[in-house]
Short mmCIF file of C-alpha atoms in Angstrom, two decimals:
data_model
loop_
_atom_site.label_atom_id
_atom_site.label_comp_id
_atom_site.label_asym_id
_atom_site.label_seq_id
_atom_site.Cartn_x
_atom_site.Cartn_y
_atom_site.Cartn_z
CA MET A 445 56.29 0.71 35.75
CA THR A 446 53.67 2.84 38.52
CA LEU A 447 52.08 5.77 37.75
CA GLY A 448 54.57 7.93 39.16
CA GLY A 449 57.23 6.62 37.69
CA LEU A 450 54.87 6.95 34.09
CA LEU A 451 54.50 11.08 34.28
CA SER A 452 58.18 10.99 35.64
CA ALA A 453 59.22 11.64 31.81
CA PRO A 454 57.25 13.79 29.22
CA PRO A 455 55.12 10.80 27.27
CA ALA A 456 55.92 9.05 24.06
CA ILE A 457 51.98 9.16 21.76
CA VAL A 458 51.63 6.59 18.73
CA ALA A 459 49.20 7.89 17.28
CA ALA A 460 46.49 6.13 14.09
CA GLY A 461 44.37 7.61 12.00
CA VAL A 462 43.46 11.02 10.32
CA ASP A 463 46.24 13.62 11.15
CA VAL A 464 44.39 16.29 13.14
CA PHE A 465 45.31 14.44 16.87
CA SER A 466 49.21 14.21 16.06
CA ASP A 467 49.84 17.85 14.40
CA ALA A 468 47.65 18.80 17.32
CA LEU A 469 50.46 17.10 19.40
CA ARG A 470 53.20 18.02 17.44
CA ALA A 471 52.57 22.04 18.07
CA GLN A 472 52.99 21.56 22.39
CA GLY A 473 55.96 19.65 21.16
CA ALA A 474 54.90 16.06 22.33
CA ASP A 475 56.53 13.45 20.46
CA VAL A 476 54.51 11.90 18.30
CA HIS A 477 54.15 8.05 16.25
CA ASP A 478 52.08 7.83 13.67
CA VAL A 479 51.41 4.52 12.32
CA ASP A 480 49.43 3.79 9.39
CA TRP A 481 46.93 1.69 10.82
CA ARG A 482 43.00 0.76 9.14
CA PRO A 483 40.51 -1.72 9.74
CA PRO A 484 41.17 -4.55 7.59
CA GLY A 485 38.72 -4.43 5.13
CA PHE A 486 37.47 -7.55 2.82
CA GLY A 487 36.96 -8.34 -0.97
CA ASP A 488 39.05 -8.86 -3.98
CA PRO A 489 40.54 -6.35 -5.58
CA ALA A 490 39.54 -6.24 -8.74
CA ASP A 491 35.90 -6.34 -7.52
CA LEU A 492 36.70 -3.28 -5.39
CA ALA A 493 38.39 -1.69 -8.26
CA ALA A 494 35.22 -2.63 -10.46
CA LEU A 495 32.59 -0.87 -8.27
CA ALA A 496 34.50 2.09 -6.79
CA LEU A 497 35.24 2.89 -10.64
CA ASP A 498 31.73 2.30 -12.05
CA PRO A 499 31.03 5.45 -13.91
CA ARG A 500 27.28 5.68 -13.10
CA ARG A 501 27.52 4.55 -8.72
CA ASN A 502 28.15 8.28 -7.70
CA ALA A 503 25.15 9.11 -9.19
CA ALA A 504 23.37 6.48 -8.82
CA ASN A 505 24.08 6.58 -4.86
CA ARG A 506 23.00 10.14 -4.80
CA VAL A 507 19.25 9.15 -7.12
CA ALA A 508 19.03 6.42 -3.95
CA VAL A 509 19.64 8.98 -1.10
CA GLU A 510 17.72 11.30 -2.20
CA ARG A 511 14.28 9.26 -2.89
CA ILE A 512 14.90 7.52 0.94
CA MET A 513 15.47 11.71 2.31
CA SER A 514 12.16 12.40 0.13
CA ALA A 515 9.41 9.51 0.79
CA GLY A 516 7.15 10.34 3.32
CA SER A 517 5.14 7.72 5.43
CA GLN A 518 0.52 8.43 6.28
CA LEU A 519 -0.88 6.55 7.91
CA VAL A 520 -4.06 5.86 5.61
CA ASP A 521 -5.98 2.14 6.90
CA VAL A 522 -6.05 -1.03 8.85
CA ARG A 523 -7.26 -3.44 7.19
CA PRO A 524 -6.90 -7.61 7.01
CA ALA A 525 -4.10 -8.92 5.11
CA ARG A 526 -6.67 -11.11 3.84
CA GLU A 527 -7.56 -8.22 2.38
CA VAL A 528 -4.78 -5.27 1.43
CA ILE A 529 -2.15 -8.25 0.09
CA GLY A 530 -4.33 -10.89 -0.34
CA LEU A 531 -3.10 -13.21 1.93
CA GLN A 532 -4.35 -16.54 0.97
CA ASP A 533 -6.07 -19.03 3.45
CA ARG A 534 -3.30 -21.76 4.83
CA THR A 535 -0.17 -19.39 3.62
CA LEU A 536 1.94 -18.11 6.14
CA LEU A 537 3.93 -14.39 6.18
CA HIS A 538 7.70 -14.64 7.95
CA SER A 539 10.67 -12.29 8.41
CA GLY A 540 14.06 -12.30 6.15
CA PRO A 541 15.13 -14.69 3.84
CA PRO A 542 13.35 -17.38 2.36
CA LEU A 543 13.17 -20.90 4.25
CA THR A 544 11.10 -23.73 4.79
CA TRP A 545 9.56 -25.55 8.10
CA GLU A 546 13.24 -27.89 7.63
CA THR A 547 15.10 -24.79 8.03
CA ALA A 548 13.69 -22.65 10.40
CA SER A 549 14.54 -22.13 14.12
CA GLY A 550 13.14 -23.05 17.63
CA PRO A 551 10.95 -18.96 17.70
CA MET A 552 9.95 -19.52 14.18
CA ARG A 553 8.28 -22.91 14.36
CA GLY A 554 7.39 -21.60 17.46
CA ALA A 555 5.43 -18.93 15.45
CA LEU A 556 4.30 -20.57 12.75
CA ILE A 557 2.85 -23.50 15.21
CA GLY A 558 0.78 -20.49 17.35
CA ALA A 559 -0.13 -19.13 13.79
CA CYS A 560 -2.00 -21.79 12.44
CA LEU A 561 -3.96 -22.90 15.38
CA PHE A 562 -4.51 -19.21 15.42
CA GLU A 563 -6.42 -19.44 12.37
CA GLY A 564 -7.77 -22.62 13.03
CA TRP A 565 -6.22 -24.56 10.54
CA ALA A 566 -4.51 -26.79 13.28
CA THR A 567 -6.49 -28.78 16.39
CA ASP A 568 -3.41 -28.79 18.21
CA VAL A 569 0.00 -28.81 17.96
CA GLU A 570 0.73 -31.27 16.81
CA ASP A 571 -1.40 -31.01 14.44
CA ALA A 572 0.23 -27.63 12.94
CA GLU A 573 4.16 -29.69 13.32
CA ARG A 574 2.14 -31.76 11.25
CA ILE A 575 0.50 -30.04 8.21
CA LEU A 576 3.72 -27.45 8.42
CA ALA A 577 6.11 -29.87 7.94
CA ALA A 578 4.12 -31.69 5.17
CA GLY A 579 3.86 -28.82 3.15
CA GLU A 580 0.64 -27.83 3.57
CA ILE A 581 1.02 -24.22 4.53
CA THR A 582 2.85 -21.69 2.29
CA LEU A 583 5.56 -20.29 2.68
CA ASP A 584 6.57 -16.83 2.20
CA PRO A 585 8.83 -13.76 3.31
CA CYS A 586 7.18 -10.45 4.34
CA HIS A 587 9.48 -8.98 2.10
CA HIS A 588 8.29 -9.76 -0.86
CA HIS A 589 4.45 -8.63 0.03
CA ARG A 590 5.78 -5.04 0.70
CA THR A 591 5.05 -6.40 4.23
CA VAL A 592 7.75 -6.30 7.38
CA GLY A 593 7.57 -7.91 10.63
CA PRO A 594 9.66 -7.38 14.02
CA MET A 595 11.50 -10.89 15.48
CA ALA A 596 8.92 -14.08 13.25
CA GLY A 597 7.28 -11.48 11.69
CA VAL A 598 4.42 -14.53 11.00
CA THR A 599 1.38 -12.88 9.29
CA SER A 600 -1.58 -14.81 9.16
CA PRO A 601 -4.72 -13.95 6.62
CA SER A 602 -6.59 -12.98 9.65
CA MET A 603 -3.81 -10.50 11.36
CA TRP A 604 -4.69 -6.39 11.23
CA MET A 605 -2.25 -5.21 9.15
CA TRP A 606 -1.45 -0.77 9.56
CA CYS A 607 -1.33 0.16 6.26
CA LEU A 608 1.30 3.33 5.19
CA LYS A 609 1.41 5.38 1.99
CA ASP A 610 4.62 7.21 0.46
CA PRO A 611 2.80 10.37 -0.05
CA VAL A 612 5.44 11.57 -2.61
CA HIS A 613 6.82 8.32 -4.50
CA GLY A 614 2.82 6.51 -4.06
CA GLY A 615 4.80 3.64 -2.54
CA GLN A 616 2.63 1.42 0.05
CA ALA A 617 4.05 -1.11 3.05
CA PHE A 618 2.17 -2.98 5.64
CA CYS A 619 2.93 -4.33 9.35
CA ASN A 620 0.77 -5.96 11.60
CA LEU A 621 -0.29 -4.64 15.80
CA ASN A 622 2.96 -5.59 17.75
CA GLU A 623 1.92 -7.61 20.82
CA GLY A 624 3.46 -6.40 23.77
CA LEU A 625 6.97 -7.88 25.24
CA GLY A 626 6.66 -10.82 27.17
CA LYS A 627 5.09 -14.50 25.57
CA VAL A 628 4.04 -13.14 22.33
CA LEU A 629 3.77 -15.23 18.67
CA ARG A 630 6.49 -12.49 17.59
CA MET A 631 8.93 -13.97 20.44
CA GLY A 632 7.63 -18.12 19.17
CA ALA A 633 5.74 -18.54 22.15
CA PHE A 634 1.87 -20.54 21.22
CA ASN A 635 0.06 -20.32 24.73
CA ASP A 636 -3.49 -20.38 25.59
CA GLU A 637 -2.17 -16.31 26.88
CA VAL A 638 -1.02 -16.26 23.27
CA GLN A 639 -3.34 -17.24 21.26
CA THR A 640 -6.07 -15.32 23.86
CA ARG A 641 -4.75 -11.95 22.88
CA LEU A 642 -4.00 -12.48 19.55
CA ALA A 643 -8.34 -13.58 19.38
CA TRP A 644 -8.64 -9.94 21.03
CA MET A 645 -6.61 -8.02 18.86
CA ARG A 646 -8.24 -9.54 16.30
CA ASP A 647 -12.22 -9.57 17.85
CA VAL A 648 -11.54 -5.60 19.52
CA LEU A 649 -8.16 -4.07 18.48
CA GLY A 650 -8.06 -3.82 14.64
CA PRO A 651 -11.59 -2.95 14.19
CA VAL A 652 -11.32 -0.26 16.29
CA LEU A 653 -8.28 1.25 15.28
CA GLN A 654 -9.20 1.12 11.76
CA LYS A 655 -12.36 2.48 12.93
CA ALA A 656 -11.16 5.47 13.97
CA VAL A 657 -8.43 6.30 11.27
CA ARG A 658 -11.42 6.11 8.58
CA GLY A 659 -12.95 8.16 10.95
CA SER A 660 -10.86 10.51 11.92
CA ILE A 661 -10.20 10.61 7.36
CA ASP A 662 -13.22 10.74 6.94
CA ALA A 663 -14.20 13.89 9.02
CA GLY A 664 -11.79 16.26 6.74
CA ASN A 665 -8.20 15.30 9.95
CA ASP A 666 -5.24 14.75 7.48
CA PRO A 667 -3.42 11.26 7.84
CA LEU A 668 -1.18 10.21 10.87
CA ASP A 669 2.42 11.64 9.69
CA VAL A 670 4.20 8.56 11.51
CA LYS A 671 7.47 9.95 9.62
CA SER A 672 7.21 12.70 11.74
CA VAL A 673 6.44 11.48 14.67
CA LEU A 674 9.64 9.55 14.10
CA ALA A 675 11.16 12.07 14.00
CA GLN A 676 10.26 13.76 17.33
CA MET A 677 11.10 10.34 19.47
CA LEU A 678 14.77 10.65 18.55
CA GLN A 679 14.62 14.46 19.90
CA MET A 680 12.94 12.64 23.23
CA GLY A 681 15.30 9.54 23.95
CA ASP A 682 14.14 7.04 21.63
CA GLU A 683 15.87 5.21 18.36
CA GLY A 684 13.74 3.83 17.36
CA HIS A 685 13.88 -0.26 17.45
CA ASN A 686 14.12 -1.25 21.20
CA ARG A 687 12.73 1.75 21.87
CA ASN A 688 10.46 3.65 21.11
CA ARG A 689 8.55 5.16 24.49
CA ALA A 690 8.51 7.68 23.21
CA GLY A 691 6.26 7.33 19.76
CA SER A 692 4.09 5.27 21.29
CA LEU A 693 2.83 7.93 23.72
CA MET A 694 2.64 9.91 20.56
CA THR A 695 1.10 7.64 18.70
CA LEU A 696 -1.38 7.15 21.35
CA ARG A 697 -2.33 11.24 22.15
CA GLU A 698 -3.26 10.84 17.79
CA LEU A 699 -5.17 8.49 17.97
CA SER A 700 -7.07 7.98 21.29
CA PRO A 701 -9.70 11.30 20.01
CA SER A 702 -10.45 9.74 16.92
CA ILE A 703 -10.71 5.69 19.27
CA VAL A 704 -12.87 7.50 22.09
CA ALA A 705 -15.28 8.81 19.57
CA VAL A 706 -15.88 5.45 17.88
CA GLU A 707 -19.57 4.65 17.64
CA GLY A 708 -20.95 1.46 18.25
CA VAL A 709 -18.68 0.07 20.58
CA PRO A 710 -18.67 -0.91 23.81
CA SER A 711 -16.96 1.32 26.51
CA SER A 712 -15.68 -1.40 28.45
CA ASP A 713 -13.81 -2.11 24.47
CA ILE A 714 -12.92 1.95 23.97
CA ALA A 715 -11.27 1.72 27.43
CA ALA A 716 -9.76 -1.61 26.95
CA VAL A 717 -8.02 -0.59 23.60
CA LEU A 718 -6.61 2.84 25.04
CA ALA A 719 -4.78 1.01 28.12
CA PHE A 720 -3.46 -1.85 25.91
CA ILE A 721 -1.54 0.84 23.72
CA GLY A 722 -0.84 3.02 26.40
CA GLY A 723 1.08 0.02 27.69
CA ASN A 724 2.43 -1.54 25.20
CA GLU A 725 5.36 0.46 25.09
CA HIS A 726 6.33 -1.22 21.89
CA PHE A 727 2.61 -0.59 20.02
CA PHE A 728 4.89 2.24 17.67
CA LEU A 729 7.71 0.49 16.14
CA ASN A 730 5.37 -1.45 13.59
CA LEU A 731 4.34 1.93 12.57
CA GLY A 732 8.28 2.53 12.16
CA MET A 733 8.92 -0.58 10.56
CA PRO A 734 6.78 0.00 7.75
CA THR A 735 7.99 3.79 8.09
CA ALA A 736 11.84 2.66 6.94
CA LYS A 737 10.32 0.07 4.50
CA LEU A 738 7.83 2.73 2.30
CA ALA A 739 11.93 5.40 1.80
CA LEU A 740 13.73 2.14 1.38
CA ASP A 741 11.59 0.15 -1.49
CA ALA A 742 11.74 4.42 -2.85
CA ALA A 743 15.00 3.49 -3.83
CA ARG A 744 14.63 -0.29 -5.24
CA GLY A 745 15.85 -0.93 -8.16
CA ILE A 746 18.71 2.30 -9.53
CA PRO A 747 21.32 0.95 -11.53
CA GLY A 748 24.50 1.14 -10.54
CA SER A 749 23.19 1.56 -6.66
CA SER A 750 26.06 0.28 -3.70
CA MET A 751 23.53 1.24 -1.28
CA LEU A 752 21.35 -1.55 0.54
CA THR A 753 17.78 -1.58 0.98
CA VAL A 754 17.15 -4.11 2.31
CA MET A 755 18.77 -6.09 6.19
CA SER A 756 16.74 -8.53 7.27
CA ARG A 757 16.86 -11.98 9.31
CA ASN A 758 14.49 -14.83 9.31
CA GLY A 759 16.60 -16.59 13.04
CA THR A 760 18.87 -19.10 11.43
CA GLU A 761 20.20 -16.30 7.70
CA PHE A 762 20.62 -13.08 7.44
CA GLY A 763 19.79 -11.31 4.53
CA ILE A 764 20.00 -7.88 2.18
CA GLN A 765 18.91 -6.83 -0.64
CA THR A 766 21.05 -3.64 -2.31
CA ALA A 767 19.27 -0.53 -4.67
CA GLY A 768 21.27 -2.14 -7.60
CA THR A 769 20.39 -5.95 -7.58
CA GLY A 770 17.32 -5.89 -6.67
CA ASP A 771 14.90 -8.51 -5.41
CA ARG A 772 18.19 -10.35 -4.81
CA TRP A 773 18.60 -11.92 -1.43
CA PHE A 774 22.29 -11.83 -0.95
CA THR A 775 22.49 -14.75 3.08
CA GLY A 776 24.99 -15.59 5.71
CA PRO A 777 24.41 -17.51 9.10
CA ALA A 778 22.52 -15.34 11.55
CA ASN A 779 24.83 -14.82 14.34
CA THR A 780 23.75 -14.20 17.74
CA PRO A 781 22.95 -11.33 19.44
CA VAL A 782 25.46 -10.40 22.85
CA GLY A 783 23.24 -8.33 25.54
CA LEU A 784 21.19 -8.92 29.06
CA PHE A 785 19.36 -11.41 29.29
CA LEU A 786 15.54 -11.50 31.31
CA GLY A 787 15.57 -13.59 35.02
CA ASP A 788 17.23 -16.15 34.64
CA TYR A 789 18.44 -16.87 31.29
CA GLY A 790 21.53 -17.10 29.18
CA PRO A 791 23.33 -16.77 26.03
CA ASP A 792 23.01 -21.00 25.84
CA ASP A 793 18.69 -19.92 25.76
CA ALA A 794 19.40 -17.29 23.27
CA ASN A 795 18.38 -18.21 19.40
CA PRO A 796 19.94 -16.81 16.64
CA ASP A 797 18.90 -12.95 15.99
CA ILE A 798 16.08 -13.18 14.40
CA GLY A 799 13.35 -10.09 12.43
CA ASP A 800 12.34 -7.32 9.98
CA SER A 801 13.51 -4.77 12.29
CA ALA A 802 17.11 -4.74 11.16
CA ILE A 803 15.07 -2.30 8.59
CA MET A 804 15.86 0.75 10.82
CA GLU A 805 18.59 0.22 10.69
CA THR A 806 19.10 -0.21 7.13
CA TYR A 807 17.29 3.50 6.99
CA GLY A 808 19.64 5.01 9.64
CA ILE A 809 18.02 4.57 13.38
CA GLY A 810 17.68 1.98 15.72
CA GLY A 811 21.39 0.62 16.51
CA PHE A 812 22.50 3.76 13.97
CA ALA A 813 21.04 6.21 16.18
CA MET A 814 21.94 5.08 19.30
CA ALA A 815 23.56 8.02 20.38
CA ALA A 816 19.89 9.29 20.37
CA ALA A 817 18.59 7.19 22.88
CA PRO A 818 21.50 6.37 25.64
CA ALA A 819 18.60 4.46 27.92
CA ILE A 820 18.92 2.31 25.34
CA VAL A 821 22.17 0.44 27.02
CA ARG A 822 20.66 -0.63 30.23
CA PHE A 823 18.49 -2.92 27.87
CA VAL A 824 20.85 -4.20 25.57
CA GLY A 825 24.42 -3.86 26.65
CA GLY A 826 27.11 -1.81 26.91
CA THR A 827 27.56 1.97 28.24
CA VAL A 828 26.73 6.03 27.15
CA PRO A 829 30.15 6.32 25.46
CA ASP A 830 29.82 2.81 23.38
CA ALA A 831 26.34 4.68 21.92
CA LEU A 832 28.11 7.02 21.42
CA ALA A 833 30.65 5.93 19.18
CA THR A 834 28.10 3.51 17.52
CA THR A 835 26.94 6.22 15.81
CA GLU A 836 30.32 7.73 14.99
CA ARG A 837 31.21 4.50 13.01
CA MET A 838 28.03 4.42 10.65
CA TYR A 839 28.80 7.39 9.04
CA GLN A 840 31.25 5.51 7.87
CA VAL A 841 29.96 3.33 6.39
CA THR A 842 27.09 5.36 4.74
CA LEU A 843 26.19 8.11 2.04
CA ALA A 844 24.60 10.22 3.75
CA GLU A 845 22.63 12.32 7.11
CA ASN A 846 19.00 12.64 7.05
CA PRO A 847 18.55 15.55 8.04
CA ALA A 848 15.20 15.00 8.78
CA MET A 849 16.55 12.43 11.59
CA ALA A 850 18.46 15.07 14.02
CA ILE A 851 20.50 13.30 17.02
CA PRO A 852 20.31 16.30 19.50
CA ILE A 853 23.64 15.37 21.38
CA MET A 854 25.57 15.19 18.10
CA GLY A 855 24.88 19.00 17.40
CA PHE A 856 21.42 17.92 15.90
CA ARG A 857 23.64 16.18 12.91
CA GLY A 858 21.34 13.87 11.00
CA SER A 859 21.54 9.78 11.40
CA PRO A 860 24.45 7.69 9.33
CA THR A 861 21.69 7.21 5.71
CA GLY A 862 22.00 4.61 3.13
CA ILE A 863 24.57 1.83 3.61
CA ASP A 864 27.29 1.49 1.05
CA VAL A 865 28.23 -2.34 0.50
CA LEU A 866 31.84 -0.64 -1.12
CA LYS A 867 32.33 1.20 1.98
CA VAL A 868 31.92 -1.17 4.45
CA ALA A 869 34.47 -3.67 2.50
CA ARG A 870 36.92 -1.12 2.62
CA THR A 871 36.44 -0.17 6.11
CA GLY A 872 35.64 -3.61 7.59
CA TRP A 873 32.85 -2.25 9.48
CA LEU A 874 29.67 -3.82 9.31
CA PRO A 875 26.69 -2.84 10.74
CA GLN A 876 25.38 -2.27 14.01
CA ILE A 877 21.39 -3.80 14.97
CA ASN A 878 20.34 -3.60 18.68
CA THR A 879 17.58 -5.93 18.97
CA GLY A 880 15.45 -8.56 21.10
CA MET A 881 15.85 -11.74 21.54
CA ALA A 882 13.74 -14.63 21.11
CA GLY A 883 14.60 -18.25 22.78
CA ARG A 884 16.30 -20.64 21.50
CA VAL A 885 13.82 -23.18 21.66
CA ALA A 886 9.76 -22.50 20.14
CA GLY A 887 7.36 -21.17 22.69
CA THR A 888 9.81 -19.97 25.24
CA GLY A 889 9.10 -16.13 24.55
CA GLN A 890 11.40 -13.12 25.01
CA VAL A 891 14.18 -13.87 26.58
CA GLY A 892 16.66 -10.36 26.24
CA ALA A 893 17.40 -7.86 24.45
CA GLY A 894 21.47 -7.61 23.25
CA LEU A 895 23.79 -6.54 20.15
CA VAL A 896 24.50 -7.83 16.58
CA GLN A 897 26.06 -7.21 13.24
CA PRO A 898 25.28 -9.12 10.00
CA PRO A 899 27.47 -11.83 8.83
CA GLN A 900 29.96 -10.00 6.12
CA VAL A 901 29.21 -13.05 3.87
CA CYS A 902 26.24 -11.21 3.12
CA PHE A 903 28.38 -8.45 2.18
CA GLU A 904 31.16 -10.18 0.07
CA GLN A 905 28.75 -12.43 -2.11
CA ALA A 906 26.94 -8.00 -2.75
CA LEU A 907 29.70 -6.68 -3.35
CA VAL A 908 31.25 -9.70 -6.34
CA ALA A 909 27.43 -9.31 -8.22
CA LEU A 910 27.24 -5.80 -7.81
CA ALA A 911 30.79 -5.96 -9.65
CA GLU A 912 30.05 -8.70 -12.27
CA GLU A 913 26.41 -6.31 -12.42
CA THR A 914 29.63 -3.40 -12.82
CA ARG A 915 31.34 -5.68 -15.68
CA THR A 916 28.27 -6.45 -17.86
CA ALA A 917 26.39 -2.50 -18.21
#
C-alpha cells in the first residue's frame, strides 16, 4: 500500500497494554481494537502462587528496600588485600560464582596467570599455568569476602584495596584499584605493560592514596561520601557502570588536596598519581561497586524477601543471590554481550559476560539508569530512545525507586531499585546490564563494550528455591 493509500481512510488501530492509550483514541472517535497481550512469563504456577501469596513477602521486601535506601558509603582507608581481608599467600579472588581453573574462561585464565606473575609465585606463563592447573593456588569468589572486582575481578594479596564503610548499618566492603582501559589485568591481559603498571600501583599509587585518605581524616575532615558522589554523577551524564567520567573527576577533585599534601614522597610520584587518576575515566568504578555492595549486603538474610542482592559473572557462569536465600548461588551459562567493538575486533573475539560490576545494576544504576546517560549508547551500542526505554522497562521488575539516585531526564524520578524475582518471572523481562567485553583468548585485553542479560535459568532456580523456603517457613 502506498503512503497516500494509507492516509486515504480513517486508521484502524490495534492496541496492547494499558487502557489509557485506547481510551484516549476512542474519545477522539478512532476505531481501536484491544489485544490482551503481555510478555511471556516463566516458572511453575504453583511456585509463582506460593511466592506471591507468602504473607511475609511484602513486609520482607519493604525491609530489604529500606536497608538499601538507607545504607551509606564512606571511604575510610586504602590497604593491601592481605591486611584488610586477610588474603592468604597463594590465594586469589575472582569475580562471579565459584569456578575452577578447568572451567575458567580465557580472560579469567589470563588474569589469574598475570596475578601469579605479579606476586612472584611463578617465573613465567607456563609455570603459572602449571601451578594453577595443579590446584596449588586457591581460588575463591570476591563476594565471599565482602569484595567486588570488575571484569575478571582477580585480587591478590599485594594489591591495594579501597576500604568503604556503611555508617548506618556498620557494614564494610572492598575493591581493588582501577587500572584504566585497554590491556589490563581485569580484561585478561598479563604482558610486561600490565606487570609494570601493577607494580607501580603497588609501590606508588596505593601508598600515596593511603596517606592521602588517612591524612585527610586525621586532619579532622569527614571521610569521602562516595554515595553522594554516585548520586551527583547521575545528574552529570554518568550511569555508574560504563560511564564514570564525572564521578572520576569529582573523586580527583576531592582527593587532590590530600594527595598534594602527602609528605615524604617525591613530587614526581605525586604528579604521576594525579595524572593517572585524571587520565582514567573508570577510576571511580572501583569505588562505586563497593558502595553498591554495602547497600545490598545490608539487605541479606531477610526471610521471605524475593529481592536480588547479587548479580555476578565469572566469564563462564552467571550467578545471582537473593535476600531470602542468603549466600546460595543460582547459576547458568553466561551470555555474550552484544555491542560495539574496538579496532578490528568482532563478535567472535568476545568472551561471555564477566565481572562483579553487575552489582551496579543490582543496586539500580548502570544499565538500569541508562536514561541518565544517553551518551552511553555511543560506547555500548543502541540509540538514545533505547536507553530511555530500558530504564522505563526496569521499573516493571523492581520494587521501588531510589530518590537518592534521581534521573534528570525522567523528571528526577528515582532509579529503579530492588530487582524482584517474582516480577521478573511474571513479566519475562530480564535485567539489563551494560558492560565491557574482554577478549576470548587469554592475554588479549578489552575488545569492546555492549549490552547483556542474565540467563533466565538463574531466575528459574531462584524462584523454585524461594517457593520451597516459603512452604517450609
